[in-house]
Each structure stands twice: as C-alpha cells, then as structure tokens.
Short mmCIF file of C-alpha atoms and ligand atoms in Angstrom, two decimals:
data_model
loop_
_atom_site.label_atom_id
_atom_site.label_comp_id
_atom_site.label_asym_id
_atom_site.label_seq_id
_atom_site.Cartn_x
_atom_site.Cartn_y
_atom_site.Cartn_z
CA MET Q 26 96.57 112.80 46.63
CA SER Q 27 95.88 113.76 49.92
CA SER Q 28 92.13 112.62 48.46
CA ALA Q 29 94.08 108.80 48.02
CA PHE Q 30 95.47 108.75 51.88
CA ASN Q 31 93.08 107.24 53.68
CA PRO Q 32 94.46 105.57 57.45
CA LEU Q 33 92.95 102.59 58.42
CA LEU Q 34 92.13 102.34 62.19
CA LEU Q 35 93.15 98.89 63.75
CA SER Q 36 92.79 98.89 66.76
CA ALA Q 37 94.71 96.86 69.32
CA HIS Q 38 92.01 94.88 70.93
CA ASN Q 39 93.75 96.06 74.60
CA PRO Q 40 90.81 97.73 76.13
CA SER Q 41 91.44 98.69 80.21
CA PRO Q 42 91.42 101.81 82.83
CA MET Q 43 94.41 102.95 81.50
CA THR Q 44 93.99 103.05 77.95
CA GLY Q 45 90.29 103.39 77.49
CA ALA Q 46 88.80 101.30 74.56
CA GLY Q 47 92.17 99.93 73.60
CA ASN Q 48 95.18 101.60 71.83
CA ASN Q 49 94.37 103.36 67.95
CA THR Q 50 96.88 101.47 65.43
CA TYR Q 51 96.63 103.08 61.73
CA LEU Q 52 97.86 101.34 59.02
CA LEU Q 53 98.47 103.29 55.54
CA VAL Q 54 99.16 101.40 51.99
CA ALA Q 55 100.53 102.80 49.24
CA GLU Q 56 99.59 102.64 45.51
CA ASP Q 57 102.22 100.46 45.03
CA GLY Q 58 101.04 98.18 48.36
CA SER Q 59 103.93 98.80 50.87
CA ALA Q 60 102.32 99.62 54.00
CA VAL Q 61 103.60 101.70 57.29
CA LEU Q 62 101.49 100.72 60.76
CA ILE Q 63 101.63 103.12 63.00
CA ASP Q 64 102.02 102.06 66.97
CA ALA Q 65 102.48 98.70 67.35
CA GLY Q 66 99.81 97.61 69.87
CA VAL Q 67 100.22 94.54 72.72
CA GLY Q 68 100.48 91.86 70.51
CA ASP Q 69 97.49 90.76 70.26
CA ALA Q 70 96.22 88.16 68.53
CA ARG Q 71 93.48 89.51 66.24
CA HIS Q 72 95.34 92.71 66.43
CA LEU Q 73 97.47 90.60 64.20
CA ALA Q 74 94.90 88.92 62.45
CA ASP Q 75 93.41 92.51 61.22
CA LEU Q 76 96.92 93.59 60.51
CA ALA Q 77 96.78 90.11 58.10
CA SER Q 78 93.89 90.41 56.94
CA ALA Q 79 93.89 93.58 56.13
CA LEU Q 80 97.05 93.83 54.22
CA GLU Q 81 96.33 90.93 52.16
CA THR Q 82 92.52 91.87 50.82
CA ARG Q 83 95.39 95.31 50.00
CA HIS Q 84 97.94 93.18 48.42
CA ALA Q 85 99.91 94.66 50.32
CA ARG Q 86 102.84 94.04 52.50
CA LEU Q 87 103.86 95.50 55.72
CA GLU Q 88 107.28 97.13 55.25
CA SER Q 89 107.78 99.60 58.59
CA VAL Q 90 106.12 99.62 62.20
CA LEU Q 91 106.52 103.91 63.23
CA VAL Q 92 106.40 103.59 67.38
CA THR Q 93 105.03 106.45 68.77
CA HIS Q 94 106.58 105.91 72.35
CA GLY Q 95 108.28 103.76 74.53
CA HIS Q 96 104.98 103.48 77.08
CA ARG Q 97 104.20 99.54 76.44
CA ASP Q 98 100.93 99.89 75.19
CA HIS Q 99 102.27 101.20 71.86
CA ALA Q 100 105.16 99.91 72.11
CA SER Q 101 104.84 95.59 73.40
CA GLY Q 102 103.35 94.69 70.57
CA ALA Q 103 106.76 94.82 68.18
CA PRO Q 104 108.22 91.55 68.46
CA ALA Q 105 104.82 89.40 67.91
CA ILE Q 106 104.77 91.91 64.61
CA ALA Q 107 108.40 91.36 63.90
CA ARG Q 108 107.52 87.03 64.23
CA ALA Q 109 104.69 87.14 61.60
CA HIS Q 110 106.46 90.16 58.91
CA PRO Q 111 109.90 89.09 59.05
CA ALA Q 112 111.09 91.91 56.57
CA ALA Q 113 109.19 94.59 57.91
CA THR Q 114 110.98 97.22 59.93
CA PHE Q 115 111.16 98.81 62.83
CA ALA Q 116 111.03 102.45 64.38
CA LYS Q 117 111.27 104.87 67.03
CA ARG Q 118 113.08 107.30 68.83
CA PRO Q 119 115.58 105.88 71.02
CA TRP Q 120 114.30 105.77 74.79
CA PRO Q 121 117.60 103.52 76.12
CA GLN Q 122 116.40 102.27 79.13
CA GLU Q 123 113.10 101.93 78.08
CA ASP Q 124 113.52 99.83 74.56
CA ALA Q 125 115.86 97.69 76.52
CA GLN Q 126 112.40 95.65 78.33
CA TYR Q 127 112.04 94.45 74.53
CA ALA Q 128 114.47 91.78 72.15
CA MET Q 129 114.24 94.44 69.31
CA GLU Q 130 115.95 96.17 66.89
CA TRP Q 131 114.69 99.32 66.51
CA ARG Q 132 116.36 101.89 64.21
CA ALA Q 133 116.25 105.89 65.61
CA LEU Q 134 113.76 107.58 63.67
CA ASP Q 135 114.47 111.61 65.22
CA GLU Q 136 112.47 114.98 64.52
CA GLY Q 137 112.76 116.05 61.03
CA ALA Q 138 113.14 113.14 59.16
CA THR Q 139 111.08 112.58 55.88
CA LEU Q 140 109.29 109.07 55.29
CA ASP Q 141 107.42 108.35 52.04
CA ALA Q 142 104.49 106.21 53.84
CA GLY Q 143 101.35 105.80 52.42
CA GLY Q 144 101.79 107.38 48.71
CA GLY Q 145 103.01 110.54 50.81
CA PRO Q 146 105.91 111.84 52.52
CA LEU Q 147 105.34 111.65 56.86
CA VAL Q 148 107.70 114.25 58.35
CA VAL Q 149 108.57 112.59 61.82
CA LEU Q 150 108.26 115.27 64.64
CA HIS Q 151 109.81 115.34 68.18
CA THR Q 152 106.72 116.26 70.48
CA PRO Q 153 107.56 115.13 74.15
CA GLY Q 154 106.44 115.76 77.50
CA HIS Q 155 103.75 113.13 77.70
CA SER Q 156 106.99 110.58 77.57
CA PRO Q 157 110.97 111.84 76.54
CA ASP Q 158 111.09 109.74 73.13
CA HIS Q 159 107.34 111.00 72.01
CA LEU Q 160 106.79 111.30 68.26
CA ALA Q 161 104.57 112.63 66.17
CA PHE Q 162 104.12 111.85 62.46
CA TRP Q 163 102.57 114.80 59.56
CA HIS Q 164 100.97 114.15 56.56
CA GLN Q 165 101.27 117.76 55.55
CA ALA Q 166 99.42 116.76 52.00
CA SER Q 167 96.06 115.77 53.92
CA ARG Q 168 96.77 117.74 57.17
CA THR Q 169 96.68 115.13 59.08
CA MET Q 170 98.81 114.86 62.27
CA PHE Q 171 98.86 110.82 63.82
CA THR Q 172 99.28 112.60 68.22
CA GLY Q 173 100.13 109.28 69.88
CA ASP Q 174 99.55 110.34 72.99
CA LEU Q 175 99.35 113.84 73.41
CA VAL Q 176 95.59 113.63 72.73
CA VAL Q 177 92.51 112.12 73.73
CA TYR Q 178 89.00 113.60 72.48
CA GLY Q 179 87.12 114.31 76.62
CA SER Q 180 89.33 113.13 78.36
CA SER Q 181 92.96 114.69 79.81
CA VAL Q 182 96.56 113.82 79.23
CA MET Q 183 99.32 112.21 81.93
CA ILE Q 184 102.18 113.72 82.42
CA HIS Q 185 104.40 111.32 84.89
CA THR Q 186 107.35 113.13 86.21
CA SER Q 187 109.11 110.06 88.11
CA ALA Q 188 109.09 108.67 83.94
CA GLY Q 189 110.34 110.76 81.92
CA GLY Q 190 107.04 113.41 81.62
CA ASP Q 191 107.55 117.61 81.88
CA LEU Q 192 104.31 119.72 81.69
CA VAL Q 193 106.50 122.77 80.17
CA GLN Q 194 107.86 120.27 77.06
CA TYR Q 195 104.12 118.83 77.06
CA MET Q 196 102.64 122.86 76.37
CA ALA Q 197 105.23 123.19 74.06
CA SER Q 198 104.96 119.95 72.00
CA LEU Q 199 100.63 121.50 72.17
CA GLU Q 200 101.86 124.59 70.59
CA ARG Q 201 103.42 123.25 68.26
CA LEU Q 202 101.07 120.84 67.59
CA LEU Q 203 98.62 124.12 67.41
CA ALA Q 204 100.90 126.01 65.18
CA LEU Q 205 100.91 123.45 62.17
CA GLU Q 206 97.20 123.93 62.04
CA PRO Q 207 96.06 120.25 61.35
CA ARG Q 208 92.78 119.74 59.72
CA VAL Q 209 92.77 115.61 61.45
CA LEU Q 210 94.64 114.48 64.53
CA LEU Q 211 94.36 111.02 64.66
CA PRO Q 212 94.84 109.93 68.59
CA ALA Q 213 96.25 106.99 69.47
CA HIS Q 214 93.16 106.69 71.82
CA GLY Q 215 89.79 107.43 71.46
CA PRO Q 216 88.11 109.09 68.18
CA ARG Q 217 89.61 111.28 65.00
CA ILE Q 218 89.66 115.05 65.79
CA ASP Q 219 88.02 117.01 63.39
CA HIS Q 220 88.57 120.40 64.69
CA PRO Q 221 92.35 120.09 66.10
CA ALA Q 222 92.47 123.94 67.11
CA ARG Q 223 89.44 123.73 69.49
CA VAL Q 224 90.91 120.87 70.93
CA LEU Q 225 94.34 121.87 71.33
CA SER Q 226 93.49 124.77 72.35
CA GLY Q 227 91.29 123.52 75.13
CA TYR Q 228 93.44 121.58 76.45
CA LEU Q 229 96.01 124.62 76.58
CA GLU Q 230 93.63 126.56 78.53
CA HIS Q 231 92.93 123.28 80.60
CA ARG Q 232 96.34 123.11 82.48
CA ARG Q 233 96.33 126.83 82.81
CA ALA Q 234 93.73 126.63 84.38
CA ARG Q 235 94.88 124.43 86.64
CA GLU Q 236 98.22 126.00 86.96
CA ARG Q 237 96.71 129.18 88.84
CA GLN Q 238 94.74 126.05 91.06
CA VAL Q 239 98.12 125.29 92.12
CA ILE Q 240 99.24 128.72 93.04
CA ASP Q 241 96.30 129.21 94.47
CA ALA Q 242 96.36 126.41 97.13
CA LEU Q 243 99.99 127.30 97.36
CA ARG Q 244 98.66 130.64 98.30
CA ALA Q 245 96.32 129.36 100.82
CA GLY Q 246 98.68 127.88 103.04
CA HIS Q 247 99.07 123.94 101.12
CA THR Q 248 102.41 123.00 101.05
CA SER Q 249 101.89 118.82 101.05
CA VAL Q 250 101.06 117.02 96.96
CA GLN Q 251 98.35 115.55 98.92
CA ALA Q 252 96.56 118.98 100.49
CA ILE Q 253 96.98 120.90 97.45
CA ALA Q 254 95.05 117.93 95.40
CA GLU Q 255 92.31 117.71 98.09
CA SER Q 256 91.58 121.12 97.91
CA ILE Q 257 91.71 121.26 94.19
CA TYR Q 258 89.37 117.88 93.51
CA HIS Q 259 86.99 117.63 96.23
CA GLY Q 260 85.39 114.87 96.81
CA LEU Q 261 87.61 112.62 94.11
CA ALA Q 262 87.03 109.14 94.56
CA PRO Q 263 90.26 107.93 96.12
CA ALA Q 264 91.12 105.88 93.54
CA LEU Q 265 91.71 108.68 91.22
CA MET Q 266 93.95 110.34 93.98
CA ALA Q 267 96.93 108.68 92.96
CA ALA Q 268 96.36 110.49 89.36
CA ALA Q 269 95.46 113.74 90.48
CA ARG Q 270 98.67 114.00 92.74
CA GLU Q 271 101.15 113.36 90.29
CA ASN Q 272 98.89 115.78 87.68
CA VAL Q 273 99.65 118.20 90.75
CA ARG Q 274 103.75 117.03 91.33
CA ALA Q 275 103.74 117.62 86.53
CA HIS Q 276 102.28 121.33 87.48
CA LEU Q 277 104.96 121.98 90.60
CA GLU Q 278 107.86 120.82 88.39
CA LYS Q 279 106.69 123.06 85.77
CA LEU Q 280 106.04 126.05 88.48
CA LYS Q 281 109.78 125.45 89.82
CA ALA Q 282 111.32 124.88 86.62
CA GLU Q 283 109.66 128.53 86.20
CA GLY Q 284 111.40 129.37 88.97
CA LEU Q 285 107.73 130.76 90.22
CA ALA Q 286 107.85 127.29 93.21
CA THR Q 287 110.49 125.57 95.14
CA ARG Q 288 110.39 122.59 97.56
CA VAL Q 289 110.12 123.07 101.34
CA THR Q 290 114.63 121.94 101.65
CA GLY Q 291 114.24 118.49 103.36
CA GLU Q 292 111.04 117.66 103.23
CA ALA Q 293 110.41 115.46 99.57
CA ASP Q 294 106.86 115.99 99.15
CA ARG Q 295 106.20 119.50 100.73
CA TRP Q 296 106.28 123.18 98.43
CA ARG Q 297 105.80 126.76 99.05
CA LEU Q 298 105.88 129.26 96.60
ZN1 ZN Z 23 102.11 106.71 76.77
#
C-alpha cells in the first residue's frame, strides 16, 4: 500500500523573499478518485489551473483541503479553491484571530485525528512553535511527514514570539518528529528531505548553539535585544537585522520560561540572566 502513496507537488506560484521559491502544496489521490490537498497556497490562478488539470488527468475530485497553519501563504488561497471546488471541505486547527480574516467555514482538526487521504490513514499531529495552530500530517505506512513550516532545508525557520511563536514549543515539536523516525519530510518550502534524522538533529543543535551564544552575550554585559543580536550576528546585512532580533527575542522568551533570564524591570527590551 505504501508504494501507491505518491504525493504530487503543486507549486503555489508565490515566490518572494519570505517564501523562497514559493509554497509547496501536495495533492494526494486515492484509487477511488477522492483527492486531498495539503495547504491552500495564495489563490494564484496558475496554482488553481495546475490543481484542476492534475485532478482531471487522474479522474479525481477534490474532497478536502488540509491547512497546516493560518499564515497567509498557506491559508489565504482557501476561498479561491472553494469557489472552484464547491464540494470540498476545508480544515485546520482553529486559531480564531487569524482564521477570521478568511471568509471560510473551517472544520476543526486537532491532535490525534485520523483522516483517510490518498488511500491510507493520515494522522494529525499538533506541532506548535512556529505558530500556535501548526499541524503536521503523518502518513505512517510510508513514514512520510508533511511538515508545513517546521523545517526548510538549508535555512532556519522564523519564530515570531510577538505573533504566537514559541521556541520551547517549537523545539518540542522537532523532538517529536525526530522520535517518530520519518523516512521523508515534505515541507511547505524548499526541497523534500530524504534524511530527516540528520536535518532535525541539526536544527535542534543549531538552536542550542544559538541559546549558548545568547547566554554568553548576557554574561558579557549586553542587555538590549539589539546589542545581543549585534554581538552574535557580526556584520549581518541591515535588512536581516530585524529577523535576527526576532530570533534573539525567541531565545530570551525561552530562557525566561525556563527561569534562566529575566526582563530588566521597567525596560521593555532589556534582559539579564
Ligand atoms: Zn508559517
């Protein structure tokens, strides 16, 4: 059965500095012609045309769209897909303030649900950290994990603490994926990953190394987020400094949650051990 599992990559056609070459969406078609799309893209006409022709070629019909999380590049295409495929249902884990921006009726998906997709069960895993509503989809028969924005090969994932991101949760989600021993990761950005253990362990080790650098910077007397970021990311292009500060903030919030760092009283962006 796992040999028949053959997710079809459909590009969302939205390349940008934030999305890289653009988002990957994945179409799973079962032998009976029922099809499931993982992630909705942004509603680009070329994505909709590719989807329509992939369904037609396979004599398939779109039954549901599973959205990994509410960020626009994954969810905002849902209304356009719904207009083209009125019988399809749309599902994600609820994130009320984000979900409200799309005129959609979302079905609620949560941890542990099992869906029939592409001819085999797909298990829903709640994997927060990049966003609070983030889901991964696990096809155990082929040991394939649809990882949304948990990993991007060759790059690191943004954790926006001011927008629901949480580094403690993110690292726990990576550990969870690693423990399931997947054979293939299919991320929403970048190429498929055929050596998941090495990539996931590398991600975890990279974050631990960054954390040690943040602790060293605090020890050296740097207290502001800006000074800590400058001490770690020497000579970084100014355009990338905001992302570096956001990353430092994510580490400081993690250290705070673990009782290792604290905000300097009365100073918004200053910290100490
Ligand atoms: Zn995202």
